[in-house]
Amino acid sequence: MKIVMLGAPGAGKGTQAKMIAAKYQVPHISSGDIFRTNIKNGTELGKKAKEYMDQGLLVPDELTVDLVIDRVSWDDCKNGYILDGFPRTIPQAEALDAALKKAGSGLDFAINVDVPDENIVTRMSGRRACTGCGATYHIVYNPSKTGDVCEVCGDKLILRDDDKPETVQKRLSVYHDQTQPLIEYYDGQNILKTVDGTQDMNDVFAAIVTILEA
Ligand code: ADP
Ligand code: ADP
Ligand code: ZN
């Protein structure tokens, strides 16, 4: 099962990707998490990526494509994976298609978690991310049971710099310009499935499971 998650920043892609990965026992691969780990570890890639991320811009395809295509070639991906946050541009999608084709396979589903822009700012300003393990919470919709530390690892929860309202607006416009065209791209391949992402997260998940098991 090879799945790509589509949707605006804050639509709930990561939340759903983690639930799918747990249910079907396939890895959840988030390009944003890979960049944040690089930033935390002070790598050259992390330094370069941070310049773009802090401005709400996409990291250039040259720094992104090989990284993710290498990751999906790992052994743990042989039964499938959930890609979250990649592809984000048409060239990224084309590079992924080409790599999969070369390996004699292809994507099964592109799941578009549909949430209007009006809801996005509330989603993002309430998101809290764990600095240790990358788990995400929401102060209203999914609060940590252990307050301002992570339920999983106990590390501190923060509001990501790029989740502050001024950067969120930029990320939304970048999404509409560069990422939204992927909806049509995957519709053209007949693998697009859209779910209403404004529902409660468990209802969104139930809708996705229905699609995957149809
Ligand atoms: P969100 O989950 O809120 O959509 P991500 O964690 O996926 O955010 O991404 C955070 C930032 O990392 C993006 O705003 C972008 O700068 C960078 N990034 C992540 N994935 C990609 C990608 N596939 N291409 C380019 N930039 C990316
Ligand atoms: P993305 O990966 O698309 O950027 P996340 O999964 O990180 O989005 O979700 C963004 C924020 O919204 C998080 O704080 C998350 O807890 C919250 N969230 C996710 N899905 C829902 C939902 N269906 N209803 C309300 N809040 C949600
Ligand atoms: Zn944690």
PDB file of N, CA and C in Angstrom, residues 48-132:
ATOM      1  N   LYS A  48      20.607  24.537   5.323  1.00  0.00           N
ATOM      2  CA  LYS A  48      20.038  25.060   4.071  1.00  0.00           C
ATOM      3  C   LYS A  48      18.509  25.050   4.122  1.00  0.00           C
ATOM      4  N   ALA A  49      17.941  23.936   4.584  1.00  0.00           N
ATOM      5  CA  ALA A  49      16.475  23.798   4.601  1.00  0.00           C
ATOM      6  C   ALA A  49      15.836  24.861   5.497  1.00  0.00           C
ATOM      7  N   LYS A  50      16.476  25.126   6.639  1.00  0.00           N
ATOM      8  CA  LYS A  50      15.906  26.060   7.618  1.00  0.00           C
ATOM      9  C   LYS A  50      15.677  27.446   7.019  1.00  0.00           C
ATOM     10  N   GLU A  51      16.601  27.882   6.151  1.00  0.00           N
ATOM     11  CA  GLU A  51      16.450  29.209   5.538  1.00  0.00           C
ATOM     12  C   GLU A  51      15.112  29.334   4.809  1.00  0.00           C
ATOM     13  N   TYR A  52      14.707  28.268   4.151  1.00  0.00           N
ATOM     14  CA  TYR A  52      13.441  28.293   3.418  1.00  0.00           C
ATOM     15  C   TYR A  52      12.258  28.086   4.353  1.00  0.00           C
ATOM     16  N   MET A  53      12.382  27.114   5.239  1.00  0.00           N
ATOM     17  CA  MET A  53      11.263  26.781   6.125  1.00  0.00           C
ATOM     18  C   MET A  53      10.851  27.974   6.981  1.00  0.00           C
ATOM     19  N   ASP A  54      11.839  28.710   7.500  1.00  0.00           N
ATOM     20  CA  ASP A  54      11.536  29.864   8.357  1.00  0.00           C
ATOM     21  C   ASP A  54      10.756  30.936   7.620  1.00  0.00           C
ATOM     22  N   GLN A  55      10.916  30.978   6.308  1.00  0.00           N
ATOM     23  CA  GLN A  55      10.186  31.998   5.527  1.00  0.00           C
ATOM     24  C   GLN A  55       8.856  31.477   5.008  1.00  0.00           C
ATOM     25  N   GLY A  56       8.531  30.219   5.317  1.00  0.00           N
ATOM     26  CA  GLY A  56       7.281  29.654   4.825  1.00  0.00           C
ATOM     27  C   GLY A  56       7.374  29.214   3.372  1.00  0.00           C
ATOM     28  N   LEU A  57       8.614  29.146   2.861  1.00  0.00           N
ATOM     29  CA  LEU A  57       8.814  28.732   1.462  1.00  0.00           C
ATOM     30  C   LEU A  57       9.129  27.247   1.392  1.00  0.00           C
ATOM     31  N   LEU A  58       8.978  26.666   0.212  1.00  0.00           N
ATOM     32  CA  LEU A  58       9.370  25.274   0.032  1.00  0.00           C
ATOM     33  C   LEU A  58      10.887  25.168  -0.070  1.00  0.00           C
ATOM     34  N   VAL A  59      11.417  24.090   0.466  1.00  0.00           N
ATOM     35  CA  VAL A  59      12.820  23.761   0.269  1.00  0.00           C
ATOM     36  C   VAL A  59      12.955  23.378  -1.208  1.00  0.00           C
ATOM     37  N   PRO A  60      14.021  23.831  -1.906  1.00  0.00           N
ATOM     38  CA  PRO A  60      14.104  23.526  -3.345  1.00  0.00           C
ATOM     39  C   PRO A  60      14.058  22.023  -3.649  1.00  0.00           C
ATOM     40  N   ASP A  61      13.485  21.695  -4.798  1.00  0.00           N
ATOM     41  CA  ASP A  61      13.361  20.291  -5.213  1.00  0.00           C
ATOM     42  C   ASP A  61      14.714  19.564  -5.183  1.00  0.00           C
ATOM     43  N   GLU A  62      15.794  20.266  -5.543  1.00  0.00           N
ATOM     44  CA  GLU A  62      17.128  19.628  -5.586  1.00  0.00           C
ATOM     45  C   GLU A  62      17.541  19.081  -4.232  1.00  0.00           C
ATOM     46  N   LEU A  63      17.038  19.717  -3.153  1.00  0.00           N
ATOM     47  CA  LEU A  63      17.434  19.265  -1.812  1.00  0.00           C
ATOM     48  C   LEU A  63      16.456  18.241  -1.255  1.00  0.00           C
ATOM     49  N   THR A  64      15.332  18.047  -1.951  1.00  0.00           N
ATOM     50  CA  THR A  64      14.233  17.284  -1.375  1.00  0.00           C
ATOM     51  C   THR A  64      14.039  15.933  -2.070  1.00  0.00           C
ATOM     52  N   VAL A  65      14.092  15.951  -3.392  1.00  0.00           N
ATOM     53  CA  VAL A  65      13.674  14.781  -4.163  1.00  0.00           C
ATOM     54  C   VAL A  65      14.528  13.542  -3.862  1.00  0.00           C
ATOM     55  N   ASP A  66      15.855  13.677  -3.957  1.00  0.00           N
ATOM     56  CA  ASP A  66      16.718  12.499  -3.769  1.00  0.00           C
ATOM     57  C   ASP A  66      16.583  11.943  -2.359  1.00  0.00           C
ATOM     58  N   LEU A  67      16.437  12.866  -1.423  1.00  0.00           N
ATOM     59  CA  LEU A  67      16.312  12.491  -0.012  1.00  0.00           C
ATOM     60  C   LEU A  67      15.120  11.551   0.211  1.00  0.00           C
ATOM     61  N   VAL A  68      13.964  11.926  -0.330  1.00  0.00           N
ATOM     62  CA  VAL A  68      12.754  11.134  -0.100  1.00  0.00           C
ATOM     63  C   VAL A  68      12.760   9.865  -0.969  1.00  0.00           C
ATOM     64  N   ILE A  69      13.253   9.998  -2.191  1.00  0.00           N
ATOM     65  CA  ILE A  69      13.267   8.816  -3.070  1.00  0.00           C
ATOM     66  C   ILE A  69      14.228   7.762  -2.512  1.00  0.00           C
ATOM     67  N   ASP A  70      15.312   8.206  -1.915  1.00  0.00           N
ATOM     68  CA  ASP A  70      16.197   7.250  -1.240  1.00  0.00           C
ATOM     69  C   ASP A  70      15.463   6.585  -0.065  1.00  0.00           C
ATOM     70  N   ARG A  71      14.730   7.367   0.700  1.00  0.00           N
ATOM     71  CA  ARG A  71      14.057   6.829   1.899  1.00  0.00           C
ATOM     72  C   ARG A  71      13.054   5.722   1.545  1.00  0.00           C
ATOM     73  N   VAL A  72      12.320   5.909   0.438  1.00  0.00           N
ATOM     74  CA  VAL A  72      11.312   4.890   0.086  1.00  0.00           C
ATOM     75  C   VAL A  72      11.945   3.625  -0.512  1.00  0.00           C
ATOM     76  N   SER A  73      13.278   3.657  -0.713  1.00  0.00           N
ATOM     77  CA  SER A  73      13.938   2.445  -1.218  1.00  0.00           C
ATOM     78  C   SER A  73      14.427   1.559  -0.057  1.00  0.00           C
ATOM     79  N   TRP A  74      14.278   2.050   1.172  1.00  0.00           N
ATOM     80  CA  TRP A  74      14.723   1.255   2.318  1.00  0.00           C
ATOM     81  C   TRP A  74      13.870  -0.007   2.438  1.00  0.00           C
ATOM     82  N   ASP A  75      14.464  -0.974   3.122  1.00  0.00           N
ATOM     83  CA  ASP A  75      13.818  -2.274   3.271  1.00  0.00           C
ATOM     84  C   ASP A  75      12.447  -2.209   3.958  1.00  0.00           C
ATOM     85  N   ASP A  76      12.297  -1.295   4.922  1.00  0.00           N
ATOM     86  CA  ASP A  76      11.030  -1.235   5.662  1.00  0.00           C
ATOM     87  C   ASP A  76       9.875  -0.739   4.779  1.00  0.00           C
ATOM     88  N   CYS A  77      10.180  -0.293   3.567  1.00  0.00           N
ATOM     89  CA  CYS A  77       9.144   0.226   2.664  1.00  0.00           C
ATOM     90  C   CYS A  77       8.649  -0.825   1.676  1.00  0.00           C
ATOM     91  N   LYS A  78       9.129  -2.045   1.817  1.00  0.00           N
ATOM     92  CA  LYS A  78       8.790  -3.018   0.755  1.00  0.00           C
ATOM     93  C   LYS A  78       7.309  -3.380   0.729  1.00  0.00           C
ATOM     94  N   ASN A  79       6.608  -3.242   1.867  1.00  0.00           N
ATOM     95  CA  ASN A  79       5.156  -3.490   1.847  1.00  0.00           C
ATOM     96  C   ASN A  79       4.331  -2.214   1.718  1.00  0.00           C
ATOM     97  N   GLY A  80       5.021  -1.100   1.502  1.00  0.00           N
ATOM     98  CA  GLY A  80       4.308   0.157   1.330  1.00  0.00           C
ATOM     99  C   GLY A  80       4.736   1.209   2.339  1.00  0.00           C
ATOM    100  N   TYR A  81       4.099   2.389   2.223  1.00  0.00           N
ATOM    101  CA  TYR A  81       4.434   3.521   3.092  1.00  0.00           C
ATOM    102  C   TYR A  81       3.399   4.614   2.920  1.00  0.00           C
ATOM    103  N   ILE A  82       3.409   5.548   3.864  1.00  0.00           N
ATOM    104  CA  ILE A  82       2.570   6.735   3.757  1.00  0.00           C
ATOM    105  C   ILE A  82       3.497   7.929   3.634  1.00  0.00           C
ATOM    106  N   LEU A  83       3.423   8.625   2.520  1.00  0.00           N
ATOM    107  CA  LEU A  83       4.216   9.843   2.335  1.00  0.00           C
ATOM    108  C   LEU A  83       3.392  11.049   2.780  1.00  0.00           C
ATOM    109  N   ASP A  84       3.963  11.836   3.686  1.00  0.00           N
ATOM    110  CA  ASP A  84       3.258  12.982   4.270  1.00  0.00           C
ATOM    111  C   ASP A  84       4.097  14.236   4.026  1.00  0.00           C
ATOM    112  N   GLY A  85       3.609  15.117   3.173  1.00  0.00           N
ATOM    113  CA  GLY A  85       4.353  16.354   2.886  1.00  0.00           C
ATOM    114  C   GLY A  85       5.236  16.249   1.659  1.00  0.00           C
ATOM    115  N   PHE A  86       5.219  15.124   1.021  1.00  0.00           N
ATOM    116  CA  PHE A  86       5.936  14.911  -0.237  1.00  0.00           C
ATOM    117  C   PHE A  86       5.068  14.029  -1.110  1.00  0.00           C
ATOM    118  N   PRO A  87       4.913  14.317  -2.403  1.00  0.00           N
ATOM    119  CA  PRO A  87       5.417  15.486  -3.120  1.00  0.00           C
ATOM    120  C   PRO A  87       4.636  16.763  -2.811  1.00  0.00           C
ATOM    121  N   ARG A  88       5.286  17.892  -3.040  1.00  0.00           N
ATOM    122  CA  ARG A  88       4.667  19.191  -2.831  1.00  0.00           C
ATOM    123  C   ARG A  88       4.733  20.043  -4.089  1.00  0.00           C
ATOM    124  N   THR A  89       5.346  19.525  -5.132  1.00  0.00           N
ATOM    125  CA  THR A  89       5.403  20.243  -6.413  1.00  0.00           C
ATOM    126  C   THR A  89       5.213  19.196  -7.523  1.00  0.00           C
ATOM    127  N   ILE A  90       4.831  19.661  -8.707  1.00  0.00           N
ATOM    128  CA  ILE A  90       4.684  18.747  -9.840  1.00  0.00           C
ATOM    129  C   ILE A  90       6.018  18.047 -10.156  1.00  0.00           C
ATOM    130  N   PRO A  91       7.145  18.770 -10.227  1.00  0.00           N
ATOM    131  CA  PRO A  91       8.405  18.046 -10.481  1.00  0.00           C
ATOM    132  C   PRO A  91       8.708  16.971  -9.434  1.00  0.00           C
ATOM    133  N   GLN A  92       8.373  17.198  -8.178  1.00  0.00           N
ATOM    134  CA  GLN A  92       8.576  16.150  -7.161  1.00  0.00           C
ATOM    135  C   GLN A  92       7.708  14.937  -7.468  1.00  0.00           C
ATOM    136  N   ALA A  93       6.458  15.181  -7.851  1.00  0.00           N
ATOM    137  CA  ALA A  93       5.546  14.068  -8.163  1.00  0.00           C
ATOM    138  C   ALA A  93       6.041  13.293  -9.378  1.00  0.00           C
ATOM    139  N   GLU A  94       6.539  14.014 -10.356  1.00  0.00           N
ATOM    140  CA  GLU A  94       7.043  13.340 -11.557  1.00  0.00           C
ATOM    141  C   GLU A  94       8.280  12.510 -11.235  1.00  0.00           C
ATOM    142  N   ALA A  95       9.157  13.046 -10.389  1.00  0.00           N
ATOM    143  CA  ALA A  95      10.371  12.303 -10.007  1.00  0.00           C
ATOM    144  C   ALA A  95      10.000  11.032  -9.239  1.00  0.00           C
ATOM    145  N   LEU A  96       9.003  11.150  -8.361  1.00  0.00           N
ATOM    146  CA  LEU A  96       8.558   9.969  -7.608  1.00  0.00           C
ATOM    147  C   LEU A  96       7.967   8.923  -8.551  1.00  0.00           C
ATOM    148  N   ASP A  97       7.109   9.375  -9.458  1.00  0.00           N
ATOM    149  CA  ASP A  97       6.516   8.445 -10.432  1.00  0.00           C
ATOM    150  C   ASP A  97       7.590   7.722 -11.235  1.00  0.00           C
ATOM    151  N   ALA A  98       8.595   8.490 -11.672  1.00  0.00           N
ATOM    152  CA  ALA A  98       9.661   7.900 -12.494  1.00  0.00           C
ATOM    153  C   ALA A  98      10.427   6.848 -11.692  1.00  0.00           C
ATOM    154  N   ALA A  99      10.728   7.160 -10.435  1.00  0.00           N
ATOM    155  CA  ALA A  99      11.486   6.217  -9.606  1.00  0.00           C
ATOM    156  C   ALA A  99      10.669   4.945  -9.347  1.00  0.00           C
ATOM    157  N   LEU A 100       9.368   5.125  -9.105  1.00  0.00           N
ATOM    158  CA  LEU A 100       8.521   3.951  -8.841  1.00  0.00           C
ATOM    159  C   LEU A 100       8.377   3.096 -10.094  1.00  0.00           C
ATOM    160  N   LYS A 101       8.231   3.760 -11.214  1.00  0.00           N
ATOM    161  CA  LYS A 101       8.075   3.055 -12.479  1.00  0.00           C
ATOM    162  C   LYS A 101       9.310   2.198 -12.763  1.00  0.00           C
ATOM    163  N   LYS A 102      10.467   2.792 -12.496  1.00  0.00           N
ATOM    164  CA  LYS A 102      11.737   2.091 -12.692  1.00  0.00           C
ATOM    165  C   LYS A 102      11.792   0.825 -11.836  1.00  0.00           C
ATOM    166  N   ALA A 103      11.197   0.908 -10.653  1.00  0.00           N
ATOM    167  CA  ALA A 103      11.186  -0.242  -9.744  1.00  0.00           C
ATOM    168  C   ALA A 103       9.997  -1.166 -10.031  1.00  0.00           C
ATOM    169  N   GLY A 104       9.239  -0.859 -11.083  1.00  0.00           N
ATOM    170  CA  GLY A 104       8.113  -1.710 -11.474  1.00  0.00           C
ATOM    171  C   GLY A 104       6.883  -1.564 -10.590  1.00  0.00           C
ATOM    172  N   SER A 105       6.730  -0.419  -9.915  1.00  0.00           N
ATOM    173  CA  SER A 105       5.536  -0.251  -9.080  1.00  0.00           C
ATOM    174  C   SER A 105       4.926   1.128  -9.295  1.00  0.00           C
ATOM    175  N   GLY A 106       3.996   1.486  -8.442  1.00  0.00           N
ATOM    176  CA  GLY A 106       3.335   2.787  -8.564  1.00  0.00           C
ATOM    177  C   GLY A 106       2.537   3.061  -7.300  1.00  0.00           C
ATOM    178  N   LEU A 107       2.030   4.293  -7.187  1.00  0.00           N
ATOM    179  CA  LEU A 107       1.236   4.652  -6.017  1.00  0.00           C
ATOM    180  C   LEU A 107      -0.143   3.997  -6.087  1.00  0.00           C
ATOM    181  N   ASP A 108      -0.730   3.724  -4.918  1.00  0.00           N
ATOM    182  CA  ASP A 108      -2.088   3.179  -4.881  1.00  0.00           C
ATOM    183  C   ASP A 108      -3.140   4.269  -4.668  1.00  0.00           C
ATOM    184  N   PHE A 109      -2.845   5.213  -3.769  1.00  0.00           N
ATOM    185  CA  PHE A 109      -3.821   6.265  -3.455  1.00  0.00           C
ATOM    186  C   PHE A 109      -3.133   7.600  -3.193  1.00  0.00           C
ATOM    187  N   ALA A 110      -3.788   8.673  -3.632  1.00  0.00           N
ATOM    188  CA  ALA A 110      -3.433  10.020  -3.189  1.00  0.00           C
ATOM    189  C   ALA A 110      -4.643  10.518  -2.409  1.00  0.00           C
ATOM    190  N   ILE A 111      -4.485  10.689  -1.106  1.00  0.00           N
ATOM    191  CA  ILE A 111      -5.615  11.072  -0.262  1.00  0.00           C
ATOM    192  C   ILE A 111      -5.538  12.556   0.052  1.00  0.00           C
ATOM    193  N   ASN A 112      -6.547  13.268  -0.417  1.00  0.00           N
ATOM    194  CA  ASN A 112      -6.583  14.720  -0.229  1.00  0.00           C
ATOM    195  C   ASN A 112      -7.444  15.041   0.991  1.00  0.00           C
ATOM    196  N   VAL A 113      -6.809  15.554   2.033  1.00  0.00           N
ATOM    197  CA  VAL A 113      -7.525  15.954   3.243  1.00  0.00           C
ATOM    198  C   VAL A 113      -7.935  17.413   3.049  1.00  0.00           C
ATOM    199  N   ASP A 114      -9.230  17.597   2.776  1.00  0.00           N
ATOM    200  CA  ASP A 114      -9.724  18.887   2.327  1.00  0.00           C
ATOM    201  C   ASP A 114     -10.194  19.754   3.502  1.00  0.00           C
ATOM    202  N   VAL A 115      -9.511  20.870   3.708  1.00  0.00           N
ATOM    203  CA  VAL A 115      -9.882  21.819   4.775  1.00  0.00           C
ATOM    204  C   VAL A 115      -9.756  23.231   4.204  1.00  0.00           C
ATOM    205  N   PRO A 116     -10.838  24.046   4.314  1.00  0.00           N
ATOM    206  CA  PRO A 116     -10.753  25.403   3.762  1.00  0.00           C
ATOM    207  C   PRO A 116      -9.758  26.286   4.536  1.00  0.00           C
ATOM    208  N   ASP A 117      -9.228  27.285   3.843  1.00  0.00           N
ATOM    209  CA  ASP A 117      -8.229  28.186   4.444  1.00  0.00           C
ATOM    210  C   ASP A 117      -8.697  28.780   5.776  1.00  0.00           C
ATOM    211  N   GLU A 118     -10.006  29.094   5.894  1.00  0.00           N
ATOM    212  CA  GLU A 118     -10.511  29.737   7.116  1.00  0.00           C
ATOM    213  C   GLU A 118     -10.182  28.913   8.356  1.00  0.00           C
ATOM    214  N   ASN A 119     -10.191  27.571   8.215  1.00  0.00           N
ATOM    215  CA  ASN A 119      -9.960  26.720   9.389  1.00  0.00           C
ATOM    216  C   ASN A 119      -8.476  26.534   9.694  1.00  0.00           C
ATOM    217  N   ILE A 120      -7.646  26.875   8.712  1.00  0.00           N
ATOM    218  CA  ILE A 120      -6.245  26.485   8.822  1.00  0.00           C
ATOM    219  C   ILE A 120      -5.496  27.270   9.907  1.00  0.00           C
ATOM    220  N   VAL A 121      -5.769  28.572   9.997  1.00  0.00           N
ATOM    221  CA  VAL A 121      -5.012  29.379  10.955  1.00  0.00           C
ATOM    222  C   VAL A 121      -5.257  28.903  12.390  1.00  0.00           C
ATOM    223  N   THR A 122      -6.521  28.545  12.708  1.00  0.00           N
ATOM    224  CA  THR A 122      -6.824  28.017  14.057  1.00  0.00           C
ATOM    225  C   THR A 122      -6.110  26.693  14.292  1.00  0.00           C
ATOM    226  N   ARG A 123      -6.109  25.859  13.265  1.00  0.00           N
ATOM    227  CA  ARG A 123      -5.420  24.571  13.382  1.00  0.00           C
ATOM    228  C   ARG A 123      -3.945  24.779  13.719  1.00  0.00           C
ATOM    229  N   MET A 124      -3.319  25.700  12.976  1.00  0.00           N
ATOM    230  CA  MET A 124      -1.872  25.874  13.109  1.00  0.00           C
ATOM    231  C   MET A 124      -1.488  26.611  14.371  1.00  0.00           C
ATOM    232  N   SER A 125      -2.288  27.621  14.758  1.00  0.00           N
ATOM    233  CA  SER A 125      -1.880  28.382  15.936  1.00  0.00           C
ATOM    234  C   SER A 125      -2.073  27.542  17.189  1.00  0.00           C
ATOM    235  N   GLY A 126      -2.942  26.519  17.111  1.00  0.00           N
ATOM    236  CA  GLY A 126      -3.143  25.643  18.271  1.00  0.00           C
ATOM    237  C   GLY A 126      -2.270  24.403  18.251  1.00  0.00           C
ATOM    238  N   ARG A 127      -1.544  24.188  17.145  1.00  0.00           N
ATOM    239  CA  ARG A 127      -0.703  22.988  17.065  1.00  0.00           C
ATOM    240  C   ARG A 127       0.482  23.120  18.016  1.00  0.00           C
ATOM    241  N   ARG A 128       0.783  22.055  18.725  1.00  0.00           N
ATOM    242  CA  ARG A 128       1.984  22.000  19.549  1.00  0.00           C
ATOM    243  C   ARG A 128       2.770  20.775  19.118  1.00  0.00           C
ATOM    244  N   ALA A 129       4.069  20.978  18.902  1.00  0.00           N
ATOM    245  CA  ALA A 129       4.911  19.895  18.406  1.00  0.00           C
ATOM    246  C   ALA A 129       5.930  19.514  19.467  1.00  0.00           C
ATOM    247  N   CYS A 130       6.197  18.227  19.575  1.00  0.00           N
ATOM    248  CA  CYS A 130       7.194  17.751  20.537  1.00  0.00           C
ATOM    249  C   CYS A 130       8.589  17.955  19.950  1.00  0.00           C
ATOM    250  N   THR A 131       9.463  18.550  20.755  1.00  0.00           N
ATOM    251  CA  THR A 131      10.840  18.788  20.303  1.00  0.00           C
ATOM    252  C   THR A 131      11.667  17.499  20.323  1.00  0.00           C
ATOM    253  N   GLY A 132      11.137  16.478  21.011  1.00  0.00           N
ATOM    254  CA  GLY A 132      11.879  15.222  21.098  1.00  0.00           C
ATOM    255  C   GLY A 132      11.515  14.256  19.986  1.00  0.00           C
TER     256      GLY A 132
END
